[in-house]
Coordinates of C-alpha atoms and ligand atoms in Angstrom, one line a residue:
X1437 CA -55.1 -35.4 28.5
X1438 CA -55.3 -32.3 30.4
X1439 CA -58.7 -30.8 29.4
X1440 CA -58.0 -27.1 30.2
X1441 CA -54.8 -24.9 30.8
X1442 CA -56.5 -21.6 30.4
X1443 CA -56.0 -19.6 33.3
X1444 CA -58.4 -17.7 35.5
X1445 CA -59.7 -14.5 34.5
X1446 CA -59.8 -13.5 37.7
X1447 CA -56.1 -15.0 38.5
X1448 CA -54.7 -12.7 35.5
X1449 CA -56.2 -9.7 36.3
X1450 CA -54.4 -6.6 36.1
X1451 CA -51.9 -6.7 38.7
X1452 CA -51.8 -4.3 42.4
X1453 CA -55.9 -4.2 42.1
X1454 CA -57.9 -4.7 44.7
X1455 CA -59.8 -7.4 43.9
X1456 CA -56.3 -9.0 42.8
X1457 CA -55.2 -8.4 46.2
X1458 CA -58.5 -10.0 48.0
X1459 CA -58.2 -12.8 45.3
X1460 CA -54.9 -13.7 46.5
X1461 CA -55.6 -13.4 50.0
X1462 CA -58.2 -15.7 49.7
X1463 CA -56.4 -17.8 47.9
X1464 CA -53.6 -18.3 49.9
X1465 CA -56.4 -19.2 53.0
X1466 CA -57.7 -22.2 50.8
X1467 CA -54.2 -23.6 50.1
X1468 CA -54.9 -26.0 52.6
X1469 CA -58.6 -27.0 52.7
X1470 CA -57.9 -27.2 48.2
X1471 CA -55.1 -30.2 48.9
X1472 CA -57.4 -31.7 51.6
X1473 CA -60.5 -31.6 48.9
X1474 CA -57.9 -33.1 46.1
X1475 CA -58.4 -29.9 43.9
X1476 CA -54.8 -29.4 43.9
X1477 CA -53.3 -32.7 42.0
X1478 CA -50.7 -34.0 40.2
X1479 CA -50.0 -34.3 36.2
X1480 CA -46.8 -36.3 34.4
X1481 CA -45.3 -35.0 31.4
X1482 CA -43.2 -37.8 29.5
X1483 CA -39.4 -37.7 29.4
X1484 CA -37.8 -38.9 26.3
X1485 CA -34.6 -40.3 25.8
X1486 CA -33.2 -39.1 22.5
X1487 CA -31.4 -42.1 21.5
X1488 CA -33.6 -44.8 22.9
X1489 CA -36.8 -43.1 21.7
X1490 CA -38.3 -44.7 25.0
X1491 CA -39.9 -43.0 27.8
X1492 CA -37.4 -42.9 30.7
X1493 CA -39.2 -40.8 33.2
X1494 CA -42.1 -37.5 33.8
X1495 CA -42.2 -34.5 35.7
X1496 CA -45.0 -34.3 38.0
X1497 CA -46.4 -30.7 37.5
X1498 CA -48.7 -28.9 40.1
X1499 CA -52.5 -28.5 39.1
X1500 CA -55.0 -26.4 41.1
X1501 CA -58.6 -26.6 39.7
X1502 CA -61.0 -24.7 42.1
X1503 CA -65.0 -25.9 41.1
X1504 CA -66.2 -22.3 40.9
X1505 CA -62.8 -20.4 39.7
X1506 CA -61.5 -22.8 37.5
X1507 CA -58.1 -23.3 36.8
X1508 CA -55.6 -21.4 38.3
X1509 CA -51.7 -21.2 37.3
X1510 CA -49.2 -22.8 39.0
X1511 CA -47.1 -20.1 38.7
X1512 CA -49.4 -17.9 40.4
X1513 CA -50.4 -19.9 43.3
X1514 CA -47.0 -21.3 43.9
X1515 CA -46.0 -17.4 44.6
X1516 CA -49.2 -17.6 46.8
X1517 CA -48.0 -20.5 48.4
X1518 CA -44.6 -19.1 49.0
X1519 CA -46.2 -15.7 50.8
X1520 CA -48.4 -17.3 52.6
X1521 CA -45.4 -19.5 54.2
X1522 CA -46.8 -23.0 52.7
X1523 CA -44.4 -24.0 49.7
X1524 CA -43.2 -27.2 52.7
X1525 CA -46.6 -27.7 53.3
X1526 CA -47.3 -27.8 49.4
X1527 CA -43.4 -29.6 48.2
X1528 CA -44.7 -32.4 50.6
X1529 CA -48.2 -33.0 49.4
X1530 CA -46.5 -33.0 45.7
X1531 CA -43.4 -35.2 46.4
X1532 CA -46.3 -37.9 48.1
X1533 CA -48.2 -37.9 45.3
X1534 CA -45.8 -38.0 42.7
X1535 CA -43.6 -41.2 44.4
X1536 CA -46.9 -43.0 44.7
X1537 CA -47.7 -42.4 41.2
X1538 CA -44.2 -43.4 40.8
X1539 CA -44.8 -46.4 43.1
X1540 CA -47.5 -47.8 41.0
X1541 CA -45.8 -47.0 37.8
X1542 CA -42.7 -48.9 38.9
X1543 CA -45.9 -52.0 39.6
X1544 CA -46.8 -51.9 36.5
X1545 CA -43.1 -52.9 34.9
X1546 CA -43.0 -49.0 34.0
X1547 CA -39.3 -48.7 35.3
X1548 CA -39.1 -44.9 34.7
X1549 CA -37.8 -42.0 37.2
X1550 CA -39.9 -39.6 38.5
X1551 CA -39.0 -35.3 38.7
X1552 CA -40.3 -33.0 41.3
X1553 CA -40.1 -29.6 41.7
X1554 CA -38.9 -27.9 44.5
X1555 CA -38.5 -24.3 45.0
X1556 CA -34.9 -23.0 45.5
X1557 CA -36.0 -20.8 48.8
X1558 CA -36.3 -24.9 50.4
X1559 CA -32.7 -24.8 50.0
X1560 CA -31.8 -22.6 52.9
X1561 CA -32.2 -24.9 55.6
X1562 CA -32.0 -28.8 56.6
X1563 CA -35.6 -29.9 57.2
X1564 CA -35.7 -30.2 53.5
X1565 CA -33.8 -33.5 53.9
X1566 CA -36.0 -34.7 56.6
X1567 CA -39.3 -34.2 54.3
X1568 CA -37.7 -35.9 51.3
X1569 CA -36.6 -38.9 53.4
X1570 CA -40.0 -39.5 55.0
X1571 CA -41.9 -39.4 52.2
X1572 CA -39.7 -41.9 50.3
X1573 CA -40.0 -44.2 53.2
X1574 CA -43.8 -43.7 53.2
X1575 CA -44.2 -44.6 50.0
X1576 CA -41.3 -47.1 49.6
X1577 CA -40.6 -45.5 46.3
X1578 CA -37.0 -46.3 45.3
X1579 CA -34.6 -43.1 46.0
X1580 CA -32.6 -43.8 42.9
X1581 CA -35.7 -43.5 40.4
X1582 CA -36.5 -39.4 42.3
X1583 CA -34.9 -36.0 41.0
X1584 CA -35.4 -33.4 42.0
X1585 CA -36.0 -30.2 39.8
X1586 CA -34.2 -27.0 41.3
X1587 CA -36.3 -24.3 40.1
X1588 CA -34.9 -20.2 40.5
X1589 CA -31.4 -21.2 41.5
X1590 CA -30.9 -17.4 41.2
X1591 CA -32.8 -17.4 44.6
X1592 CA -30.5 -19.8 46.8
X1593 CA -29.2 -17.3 49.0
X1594 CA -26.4 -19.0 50.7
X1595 CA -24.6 -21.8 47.9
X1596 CA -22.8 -23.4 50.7
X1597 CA -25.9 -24.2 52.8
X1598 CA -27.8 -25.6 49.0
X1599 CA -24.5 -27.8 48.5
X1600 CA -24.6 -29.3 51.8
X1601 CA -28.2 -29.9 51.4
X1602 CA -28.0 -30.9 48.0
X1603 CA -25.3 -33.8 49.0
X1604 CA -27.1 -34.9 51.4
X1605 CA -29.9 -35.7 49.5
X1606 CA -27.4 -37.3 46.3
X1607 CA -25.9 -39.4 49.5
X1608 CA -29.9 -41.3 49.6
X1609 CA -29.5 -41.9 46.5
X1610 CA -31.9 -39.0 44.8
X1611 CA -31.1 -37.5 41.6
X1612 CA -30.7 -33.4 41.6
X1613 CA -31.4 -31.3 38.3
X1614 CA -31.0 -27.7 37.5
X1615 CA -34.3 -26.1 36.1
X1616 CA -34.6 -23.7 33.6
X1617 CA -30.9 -23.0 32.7
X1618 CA -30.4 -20.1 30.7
X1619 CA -32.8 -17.7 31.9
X1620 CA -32.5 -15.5 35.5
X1621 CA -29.3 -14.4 37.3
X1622 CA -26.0 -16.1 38.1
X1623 CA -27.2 -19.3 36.6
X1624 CA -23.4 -20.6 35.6
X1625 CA -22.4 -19.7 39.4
X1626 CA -25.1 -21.9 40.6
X1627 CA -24.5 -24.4 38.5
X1628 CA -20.6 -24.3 39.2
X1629 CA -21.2 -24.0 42.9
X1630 CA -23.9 -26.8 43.2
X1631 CA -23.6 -30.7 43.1
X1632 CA -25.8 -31.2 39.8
X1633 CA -26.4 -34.2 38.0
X1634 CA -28.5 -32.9 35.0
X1635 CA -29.3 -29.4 33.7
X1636 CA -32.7 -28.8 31.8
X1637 CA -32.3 -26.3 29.3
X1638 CA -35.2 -24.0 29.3
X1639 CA -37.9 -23.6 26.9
X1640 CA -36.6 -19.9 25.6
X1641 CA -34.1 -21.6 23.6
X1642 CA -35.8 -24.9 22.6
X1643 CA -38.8 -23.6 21.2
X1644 CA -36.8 -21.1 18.5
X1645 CA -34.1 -24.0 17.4
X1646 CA -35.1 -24.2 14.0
X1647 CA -36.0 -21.0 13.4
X1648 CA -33.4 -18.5 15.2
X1649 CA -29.4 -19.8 15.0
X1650 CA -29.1 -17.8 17.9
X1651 CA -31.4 -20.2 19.9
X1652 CA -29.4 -23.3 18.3
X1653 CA -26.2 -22.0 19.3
X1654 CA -27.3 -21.7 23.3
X1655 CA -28.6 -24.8 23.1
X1656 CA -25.4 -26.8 21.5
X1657 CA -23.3 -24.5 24.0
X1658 CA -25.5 -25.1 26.9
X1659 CA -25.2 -29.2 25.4
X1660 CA -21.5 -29.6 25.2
X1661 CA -21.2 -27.4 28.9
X1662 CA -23.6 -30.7 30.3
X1663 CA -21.2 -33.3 28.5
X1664 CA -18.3 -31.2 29.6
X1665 CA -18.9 -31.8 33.2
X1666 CA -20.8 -35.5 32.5
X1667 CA -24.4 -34.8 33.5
X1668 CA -28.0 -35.6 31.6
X1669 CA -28.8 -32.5 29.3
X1670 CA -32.7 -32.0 29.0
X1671 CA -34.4 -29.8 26.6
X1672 CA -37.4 -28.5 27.4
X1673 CA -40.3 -27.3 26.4
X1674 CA -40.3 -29.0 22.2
X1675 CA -43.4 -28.1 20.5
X1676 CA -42.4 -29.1 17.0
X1677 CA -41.3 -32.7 16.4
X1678 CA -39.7 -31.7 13.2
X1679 CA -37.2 -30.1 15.4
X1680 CA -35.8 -33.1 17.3
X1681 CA -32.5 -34.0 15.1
X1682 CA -31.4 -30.2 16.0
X1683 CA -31.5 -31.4 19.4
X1684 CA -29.8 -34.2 18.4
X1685 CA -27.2 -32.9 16.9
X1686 CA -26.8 -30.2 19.5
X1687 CA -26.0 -33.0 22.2
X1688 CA -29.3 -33.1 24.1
X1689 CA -29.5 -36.5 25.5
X1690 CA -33.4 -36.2 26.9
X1691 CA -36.1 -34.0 25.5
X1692 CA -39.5 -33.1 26.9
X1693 CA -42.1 -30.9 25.3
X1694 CA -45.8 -30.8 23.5
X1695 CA -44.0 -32.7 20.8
X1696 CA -44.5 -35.4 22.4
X1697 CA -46.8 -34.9 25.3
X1698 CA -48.8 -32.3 27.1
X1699 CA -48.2 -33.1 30.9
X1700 CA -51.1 -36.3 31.7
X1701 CA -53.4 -37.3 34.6
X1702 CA -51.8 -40.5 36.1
X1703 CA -54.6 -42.9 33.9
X1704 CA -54.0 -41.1 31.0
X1705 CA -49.8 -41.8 31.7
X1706 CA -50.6 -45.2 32.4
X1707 CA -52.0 -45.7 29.1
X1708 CA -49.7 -43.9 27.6
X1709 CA -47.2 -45.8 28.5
X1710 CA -49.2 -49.1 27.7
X1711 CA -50.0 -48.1 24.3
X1712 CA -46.2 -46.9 23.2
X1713 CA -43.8 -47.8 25.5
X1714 CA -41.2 -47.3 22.5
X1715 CA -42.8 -46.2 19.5
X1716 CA -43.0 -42.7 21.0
X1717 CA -40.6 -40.7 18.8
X1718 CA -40.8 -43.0 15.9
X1719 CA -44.3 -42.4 15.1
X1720 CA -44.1 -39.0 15.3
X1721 CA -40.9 -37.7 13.3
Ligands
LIG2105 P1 -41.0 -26.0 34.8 O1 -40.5 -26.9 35.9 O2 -39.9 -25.5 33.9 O3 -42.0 -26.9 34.0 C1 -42.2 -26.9 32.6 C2 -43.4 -26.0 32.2 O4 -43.4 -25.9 30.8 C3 -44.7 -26.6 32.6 O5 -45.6 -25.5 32.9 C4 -45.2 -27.4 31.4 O6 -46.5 -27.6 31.3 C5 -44.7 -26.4 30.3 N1 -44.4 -27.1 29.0 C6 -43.9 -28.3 28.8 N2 -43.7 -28.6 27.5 C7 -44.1 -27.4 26.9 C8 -44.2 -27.1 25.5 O7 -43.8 -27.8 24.6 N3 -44.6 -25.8 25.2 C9 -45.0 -25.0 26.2 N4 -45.5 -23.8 25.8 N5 -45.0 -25.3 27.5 C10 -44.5 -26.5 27.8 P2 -46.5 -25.4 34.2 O8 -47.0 -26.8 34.5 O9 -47.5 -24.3 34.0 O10 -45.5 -25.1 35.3 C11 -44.9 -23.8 35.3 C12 -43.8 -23.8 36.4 O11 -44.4 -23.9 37.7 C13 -42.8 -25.0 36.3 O12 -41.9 -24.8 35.3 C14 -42.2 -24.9 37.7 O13 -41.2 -23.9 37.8 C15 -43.4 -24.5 38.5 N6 -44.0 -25.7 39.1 C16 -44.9 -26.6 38.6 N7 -45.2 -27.6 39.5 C17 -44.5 -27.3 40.6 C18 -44.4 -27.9 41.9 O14 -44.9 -28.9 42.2 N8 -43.5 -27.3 42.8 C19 -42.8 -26.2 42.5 N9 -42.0 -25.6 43.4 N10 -42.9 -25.6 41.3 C20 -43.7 -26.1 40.4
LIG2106 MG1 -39.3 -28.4 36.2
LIG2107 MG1 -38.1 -25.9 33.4
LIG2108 MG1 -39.7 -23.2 32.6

Protein backbone atom coordinates (compact mmCIF):
# COMPACT_ATOMS: atom_id res chain seq x y z
CA UNK A 1 0.00 0.00 0.00
CA UNK A 2 0.95 3.42 -0.74
CA UNK A 3 3.06 4.43 2.28
CA UNK A 4 2.64 8.25 2.02
CA UNK A 5 0.17 10.71 0.28
CA UNK A 6 1.01 13.71 2.28
CA UNK A 7 2.05 16.42 0.06
CA UNK A 8 5.06 18.63 0.12
CA UNK A 9 5.32 21.46 2.33
CA UNK A 10 7.09 23.07 0.03
CA UNK A 11 4.60 22.07 -2.96
CA UNK A 12 1.61 23.71 -0.88
CA UNK A 13 3.06 26.70 -0.01
CA UNK A 14 1.18 29.76 -0.23
CA UNK A 15 0.58 30.44 -3.72
CA UNK A 16 2.34 33.52 -6.15
CA UNK A 17 5.60 33.41 -3.59
CA UNK A 18 8.74 33.39 -4.69
CA UNK A 19 10.07 30.48 -3.57
CA UNK A 20 6.70 28.86 -5.00
CA UNK A 21 7.58 30.27 -8.20
CA UNK A 22 11.53 28.96 -8.15
CA UNK A 23 9.98 25.61 -6.71
CA UNK A 24 7.95 25.22 -9.76
CA UNK A 25 10.47 26.23 -12.11
CA UNK A 26 12.70 23.86 -10.94
CA UNK A 27 10.30 21.49 -10.96
CA UNK A 28 9.20 21.61 -14.27
CA UNK A 29 13.35 21.25 -15.35
CA UNK A 30 13.37 17.81 -13.53
CA UNK A 31 10.21 16.48 -15.22
CA UNK A 32 12.39 14.63 -17.36
CA UNK A 33 15.60 13.46 -15.60
CA UNK A 34 12.55 12.35 -12.42
CA UNK A 35 10.91 9.70 -15.20
CA UNK A 36 14.40 8.71 -16.44
CA UNK A 37 15.49 8.02 -12.52
CA UNK A 38 11.87 6.07 -12.03
CA UNK A 39 10.75 8.69 -9.29
CA UNK A 40 7.79 9.36 -11.24
CA UNK A 41 5.77 5.84 -11.24
CA UNK A 42 2.75 4.26 -11.59
CA UNK A 43 -0.02 3.10 -8.81
CA UNK A 44 -3.45 0.87 -9.61
CA UNK A 45 -6.51 1.55 -7.75
CA UNK A 46 -9.10 -1.44 -8.03
CA UNK A 47 -12.30 -1.17 -10.06
CA UNK A 48 -15.30 -3.04 -8.74
CA UNK A 49 -18.01 -4.28 -10.40
CA UNK A 50 -21.15 -3.78 -8.33
CA UNK A 51 -22.91 -6.91 -9.13
CA UNK A 52 -20.12 -9.28 -9.66
CA UNK A 53 -18.25 -8.07 -6.56
CA UNK A 54 -15.11 -9.00 -8.71
CA UNK A 55 -12.31 -6.80 -9.61
CA UNK A 56 -12.83 -5.85 -13.34
CA UNK A 57 -10.10 -3.30 -13.92
CA UNK A 58 -7.69 -0.17 -11.99
CA UNK A 59 -6.73 3.15 -12.83
CA UNK A 60 -3.21 3.80 -13.03
CA UNK A 61 -2.54 7.12 -11.08
CA UNK A 62 0.64 9.30 -11.47
CA UNK A 63 3.17 9.21 -8.45
CA UNK A 64 6.16 11.58 -8.13
CA UNK A 65 8.36 10.92 -5.11
CA UNK A 66 11.46 13.21 -5.26
CA UNK A 67 14.35 11.53 -2.47
CA UNK A 68 14.91 14.98 -0.88
CA UNK A 69 11.33 16.71 -1.34
CA UNK A 70 9.22 13.97 -0.85
CA UNK A 71 6.12 13.47 -2.34
CA UNK A 72 4.70 15.77 -4.55
CA UNK A 73 0.84 15.98 -5.81
CA UNK A 74 -0.15 14.95 -8.97
CA UNK A 75 -2.29 17.62 -9.29
CA UNK A 76 0.37 20.05 -8.89
CA UNK A 77 3.00 18.66 -11.05
CA UNK A 78 0.63 17.64 -13.81
CA UNK A 79 -0.12 21.64 -14.07
CA UNK A 80 3.74 21.82 -14.08
CA UNK A 81 3.92 19.42 -16.69
CA UNK A 82 1.35 21.13 -18.68
CA UNK A 83 3.31 24.72 -18.52
CA UNK A 84 6.29 23.44 -19.10
CA UNK A 85 4.92 21.88 -22.54
CA UNK A 86 5.57 18.03 -21.29
CA UNK A 87 1.94 16.53 -20.50
CA UNK A 88 2.88 14.16 -24.24
CA UNK A 89 6.10 13.58 -22.93
CA UNK A 90 4.53 12.56 -19.45
CA UNK A 91 0.78 10.77 -21.09
CA UNK A 92 3.37 8.53 -22.85
CA UNK A 93 5.69 7.50 -20.03
CA UNK A 94 2.26 6.68 -18.10
CA UNK A 95 0.28 4.88 -20.85
CA UNK A 96 3.81 2.53 -21.17
CA UNK A 97 3.83 1.81 -17.90
CA UNK A 98 0.41 1.19 -17.12
CA UNK A 99 -0.18 -1.41 -20.46
CA UNK A 100 2.88 -3.29 -19.28
CA UNK A 101 1.53 -3.56 -15.85
CA UNK A 102 -1.58 -4.39 -17.72
CA UNK A 103 0.45 -6.80 -19.90
CA UNK A 104 1.70 -8.77 -17.03
CA UNK A 105 -1.61 -8.65 -15.22
CA UNK A 106 -3.33 -10.10 -18.23
CA UNK A 107 -0.07 -13.16 -17.75
CA UNK A 108 -1.01 -13.79 -14.70
CA UNK A 109 -4.92 -14.90 -15.68
CA UNK A 110 -5.84 -11.30 -14.17
CA UNK A 111 -8.13 -10.52 -17.24
CA UNK A 112 -9.06 -6.94 -16.03
CA UNK A 113 -8.88 -3.49 -18.12
CA UNK A 114 -6.70 -1.00 -17.49
CA UNK A 115 -7.70 3.26 -17.20
CA UNK A 116 -5.34 6.04 -17.99
CA UNK A 117 -5.54 9.44 -17.73
CA UNK A 118 -5.20 11.81 -20.22
CA UNK A 119 -5.50 15.44 -20.12
CA UNK A 120 -8.33 16.98 -22.18
CA UNK A 121 -5.74 19.82 -23.78
CA UNK A 122 -4.27 16.23 -25.72
CA UNK A 123 -7.53 16.46 -27.45
CA UNK A 124 -6.81 19.29 -29.78
CA UNK A 125 -4.75 17.62 -32.19
CA UNK A 126 -4.05 14.10 -34.00
CA UNK A 127 -0.66 12.94 -32.72
CA UNK A 128 -2.59 11.83 -29.77
CA UNK A 129 -3.63 8.78 -31.85
CA UNK A 130 -0.27 8.12 -33.09
CA UNK A 131 1.13 7.91 -29.30
CA UNK A 132 -1.70 5.64 -28.17
CA UNK A 133 -1.22 3.30 -31.08
CA UNK A 134 2.60 2.91 -30.55
CA UNK A 135 2.58 2.23 -27.23
CA UNK A 136 -0.11 -0.49 -27.53
CA UNK A 137 2.01 -2.12 -30.15
CA UNK A 138 5.02 -1.78 -27.92
CA UNK A 139 3.69 -3.43 -25.33
CA UNK A 140 1.25 -5.85 -27.20
CA UNK A 141 -1.21 -4.96 -24.61
CA UNK A 142 -4.70 -5.79 -25.97
CA UNK A 143 -6.57 -2.33 -27.21
CA UNK A 144 -9.94 -3.70 -25.98
CA UNK A 145 -8.79 -4.15 -22.23
CA UNK A 146 -7.36 0.26 -22.32
CA UNK A 147 -9.73 3.32 -21.47
CA UNK A 148 -8.92 6.07 -21.41
CA UNK A 149 -10.01 8.68 -18.59
CA UNK A 150 -10.87 12.18 -20.14
CA UNK A 151 -10.11 14.44 -17.38
CA UNK A 152 -11.32 18.59 -17.56
CA UNK A 153 -13.57 18.01 -20.56
CA UNK A 154 -14.48 21.70 -19.79
CA UNK A 155 -11.04 22.36 -21.39
CA UNK A 156 -11.49 20.69 -25.03
CA UNK A 157 -11.58 23.68 -26.88
CA UNK A 158 -12.79 22.55 -30.23
CA UNK A 159 -15.64 19.27 -29.64
CA UNK A 160 -15.39 18.49 -33.25
CA UNK A 161 -11.66 18.02 -33.33
CA UNK A 162 -11.99 15.74 -29.54
CA UNK A 163 -14.89 13.66 -31.47
CA UNK A 164 -12.82 12.86 -34.35
CA UNK A 165 -9.98 12.05 -32.13
CA UNK A 166 -11.99 10.26 -29.83
CA UNK A 167 -13.45 7.88 -32.77
CA UNK A 168 -10.54 7.23 -33.88
CA UNK A 169 -9.18 5.91 -30.96
CA UNK A 170 -12.83 3.71 -30.16
CA UNK A 171 -12.20 2.45 -34.02
CA UNK A 172 -8.61 0.48 -32.29
CA UNK A 173 -10.60 -0.81 -30.17
CA UNK A 174 -9.86 1.46 -26.81
CA UNK A 175 -12.43 2.29 -24.43
CA UNK A 176 -13.04 6.28 -23.72
CA UNK A 177 -14.50 7.46 -20.21
CA UNK A 178 -15.56 10.87 -19.01
CA UNK A 179 -13.75 11.90 -15.68
CA UNK A 180 -15.14 13.64 -13.02
CA UNK A 181 -18.78 14.34 -14.20
CA UNK A 182 -20.53 16.74 -12.30
CA UNK A 183 -18.08 19.15 -11.37
CA UNK A 184 -16.48 22.10 -13.87
CA UNK A 185 -18.24 23.78 -16.86
CA UNK A 186 -20.36 22.49 -19.70
CA UNK A 187 -19.96 19.03 -18.57
CA UNK A 188 -23.55 17.72 -20.15
CA UNK A 189 -22.31 19.53 -23.58
CA UNK A 190 -19.23 17.48 -23.46
CA UNK A 191 -20.73 14.60 -22.70
CA UNK A 192 -23.51 15.13 -25.46
CA UNK A 193 -21.05 16.23 -27.96
CA UNK A 194 -18.38 13.41 -27.28
CA UNK A 195 -18.39 9.64 -28.30
CA UNK A 196 -18.35 8.29 -24.53
CA UNK A 197 -18.53 4.93 -23.43
CA UNK A 198 -18.68 5.36 -19.56
CA UNK A 199 -18.97 8.36 -17.31
CA UNK A 200 -17.27 8.41 -13.74
CA UNK A 201 -19.19 10.21 -11.39
CA UNK A 202 -17.01 12.36 -9.28
CA UNK A 203 -16.10 12.05 -5.79
CA UNK A 204 -18.20 15.35 -4.68
CA UNK A 205 -21.32 13.41 -4.84
CA UNK A 206 -20.12 9.89 -3.84
CA UNK A 207 -18.52 10.61 -0.74
CA UNK A 208 -21.89 12.60 0.90
CA UNK A 209 -24.49 9.61 -0.44
CA UNK A 210 -25.55 8.63 2.84
CA UNK A 211 -25.41 11.49 4.55
CA UNK A 212 -26.75 14.52 2.15
CA UNK A 213 -30.04 13.47 -0.18
CA UNK A 214 -28.94 16.08 -2.25
CA UNK A 215 -25.74 14.07 -3.07
CA UNK A 216 -27.94 10.83 -3.60
CA UNK A 217 -30.15 12.49 -5.87
CA UNK A 218 -27.06 13.59 -8.38
CA UNK A 219 -25.84 10.48 -8.18
CA UNK A 220 -29.24 8.36 -9.15
CA UNK A 221 -29.74 11.23 -11.84
CA UNK A 222 -26.30 11.20 -13.07
CA UNK A 223 -27.04 6.92 -12.90
CA UNK A 224 -30.10 6.69 -14.91
CA UNK A 225 -28.50 9.68 -17.56
CA UNK A 226 -25.48 6.68 -18.12
CA UNK A 227 -28.19 3.85 -18.57
CA UNK A 228 -30.17 6.29 -20.55
CA UNK A 229 -27.59 6.48 -23.27
CA UNK A 230 -26.19 2.67 -22.48
CA UNK A 231 -22.69 3.36 -21.14
CA UNK A 232 -20.71 1.96 -17.70
CA UNK A 233 -21.60 4.42 -14.78
CA UNK A 234 -18.52 4.63 -12.25
CA UNK A 235 -18.63 6.07 -8.91
CA UNK A 236 -15.83 7.42 -7.57
CA UNK A 237 -14.08 8.13 -4.88
CA UNK A 238 -16.26 5.59 -1.89
CA UNK A 239 -14.75 5.84 1.44
CA UNK A 240 -17.39 4.18 3.42
CA UNK A 241 -18.32 0.59 2.50
CA UNK A 242 -21.61 0.94 4.38
CA UNK A 243 -22.56 3.05 1.56
CA UNK A 244 -22.40 0.65 -1.35
CA UNK A 245 -26.23 -0.51 -1.64
CA UNK A 246 -27.00 3.41 -2.21
CA UNK A 247 -24.89 3.08 -5.08
CA UNK A 248 -26.65 0.17 -5.92
CA UNK A 249 -29.71 1.27 -5.85
CA UNK A 250 -28.84 4.54 -7.50
CA UNK A 251 -27.81 2.46 -10.77
CA UNK A 252 -23.96 2.60 -10.43
CA UNK A 253 -22.79 -0.43 -12.22
CA UNK A 254 -18.80 0.03 -11.08
CA UNK A 255 -17.48 1.68 -8.00
CA UNK A 256 -13.97 2.66 -6.99
CA UNK A 257 -12.86 4.28 -3.77
CA UNK A 258 -10.83 3.83 -0.24
CA UNK A 259 -13.69 1.40 0.47
CA UNK A 260 -12.19 -0.85 -1.09
CA UNK A 261 -8.74 0.15 -2.01
CA UNK A 262 -6.27 3.05 -1.77
CA UNK A 263 -4.57 3.16 -5.37
CA UNK A 264 -1.47 0.09 -5.07
CA UNK A 265 2.11 -0.34 -6.31
CA UNK A 266 1.86 -3.09 -9.08
CA UNK A 267 3.20 -6.04 -6.29
CA UNK A 268 0.95 -4.96 -3.88
CA UNK A 269 -2.12 -5.20 -6.96
CA UNK A 270 -0.73 -8.37 -7.86
CA UNK A 271 -1.39 -9.73 -4.55
CA UNK A 272 -4.25 -8.22 -4.23
CA UNK A 273 -5.65 -9.68 -6.79
CA UNK A 274 -4.17 -13.23 -5.77
CA UNK A 275 -5.48 -13.06 -2.34
CA UNK A 276 -9.34 -11.92 -3.37
CA UNK A 277 -9.96 -12.14 -6.68
CA UNK A 278 -13.83 -12.23 -5.61
CA UNK A 279 -14.26 -11.95 -2.17
CA UNK A 280 -13.58 -8.17 -2.44
CA UNK A 281 -16.93 -6.58 -1.61
CA UNK A 282 -18.13 -9.55 0.34
CA UNK A 283 -15.75 -9.28 3.11
CA UNK A 284 -16.16 -5.91 3.57
CA UNK A 285 -19.95 -5.00 3.67
P1 LIG B 1 -8.99 11.30 -10.90
O1 LIG B 1 -8.65 10.77 -12.24
O2 LIG B 1 -10.41 11.68 -10.66
O3 LIG B 1 -8.50 10.18 -9.88
C1 LIG B 1 -9.11 9.89 -8.67
C2 LIG B 1 -8.42 10.56 -7.52
O4 LIG B 1 -9.18 10.33 -6.34
C3 LIG B 1 -7.03 10.02 -7.22
O5 LIG B 1 -6.28 11.09 -6.67
C4 LIG B 1 -7.31 8.97 -6.14
O6 LIG B 1 -6.19 8.66 -5.35
C5 LIG B 1 -8.39 9.68 -5.36
N1 LIG B 1 -9.28 8.75 -4.64
C6 LIG B 1 -9.70 7.53 -5.02
N2 LIG B 1 -10.54 7.00 -4.12
C7 LIG B 1 -10.67 7.92 -3.14
C8 LIG B 1 -11.42 7.95 -1.92
O7 LIG B 1 -12.15 7.03 -1.55
N3 LIG B 1 -11.31 9.09 -1.16
C9 LIG B 1 -10.52 10.14 -1.54
N4 LIG B 1 -10.45 11.19 -0.73
N5 LIG B 1 -9.80 10.13 -2.68
C10 LIG B 1 -9.89 9.03 -3.48
P2 LIG B 1 -4.81 11.43 -7.20
O8 LIG B 1 -4.07 10.16 -7.47
O9 LIG B 1 -4.23 12.41 -6.26
O10 LIG B 1 -5.06 12.10 -8.60
C11 LIG B 1 -5.68 13.34 -8.69
C12 LIG B 1 -5.98 13.67 -10.12
O11 LIG B 1 -4.77 13.86 -10.85
C13 LIG B 1 -6.72 12.57 -10.87
O12 LIG B 1 -8.09 12.59 -10.54
C14 LIG B 1 -6.43 12.96 -12.30
O13 LIG B 1 -7.28 14.00 -12.73
C15 LIG B 1 -5.01 13.49 -12.19
N6 LIG B 1 -4.08 12.43 -12.60
C16 LIG B 1 -3.56 11.40 -11.89
N7 LIG B 1 -2.73 10.65 -12.64
C17 LIG B 1 -2.74 11.22 -13.88
C18 LIG B 1 -2.08 10.92 -15.13
O14 LIG B 1 -1.34 9.95 -15.27
N8 LIG B 1 -2.33 11.77 -16.17
C19 LIG B 1 -3.17 12.83 -16.07
N9 LIG B 1 -3.37 13.61 -17.14
N10 LIG B 1 -3.81 13.14 -14.92
C20 LIG B 1 -3.60 12.34 -13.85
MG1 LIG C 1 -9.39 9.40 -13.46
MG1 LIG D 1 -12.13 11.27 -11.35
MG1 LIG E 1 -11.50 13.58 -9.22
Amino acid sequence: EETSEAHNPIAIAETGSQTDLLWDISLRARIDDAMEAGEIYCVYQPKIDLQSNAVVGVEALVRWHDPARGFISPMHFIQQCEKAGRMEHLTRYVLQSACSAGQLLHFRGHMISMSVNISATLLSDMRVVGLVRNVLQATRFDPCFLTLEITETARISDHEVAATILNELRSIGVRISMDDFGVGAANYEAFYELPFDEIKIDRMFVANIAKDPKARAIVASIAAMGRGARITVVAEGLENPQDIPMLQEAGCQQVQGFAFSRPLSLSNLLEYQELAPEQTLSNIV
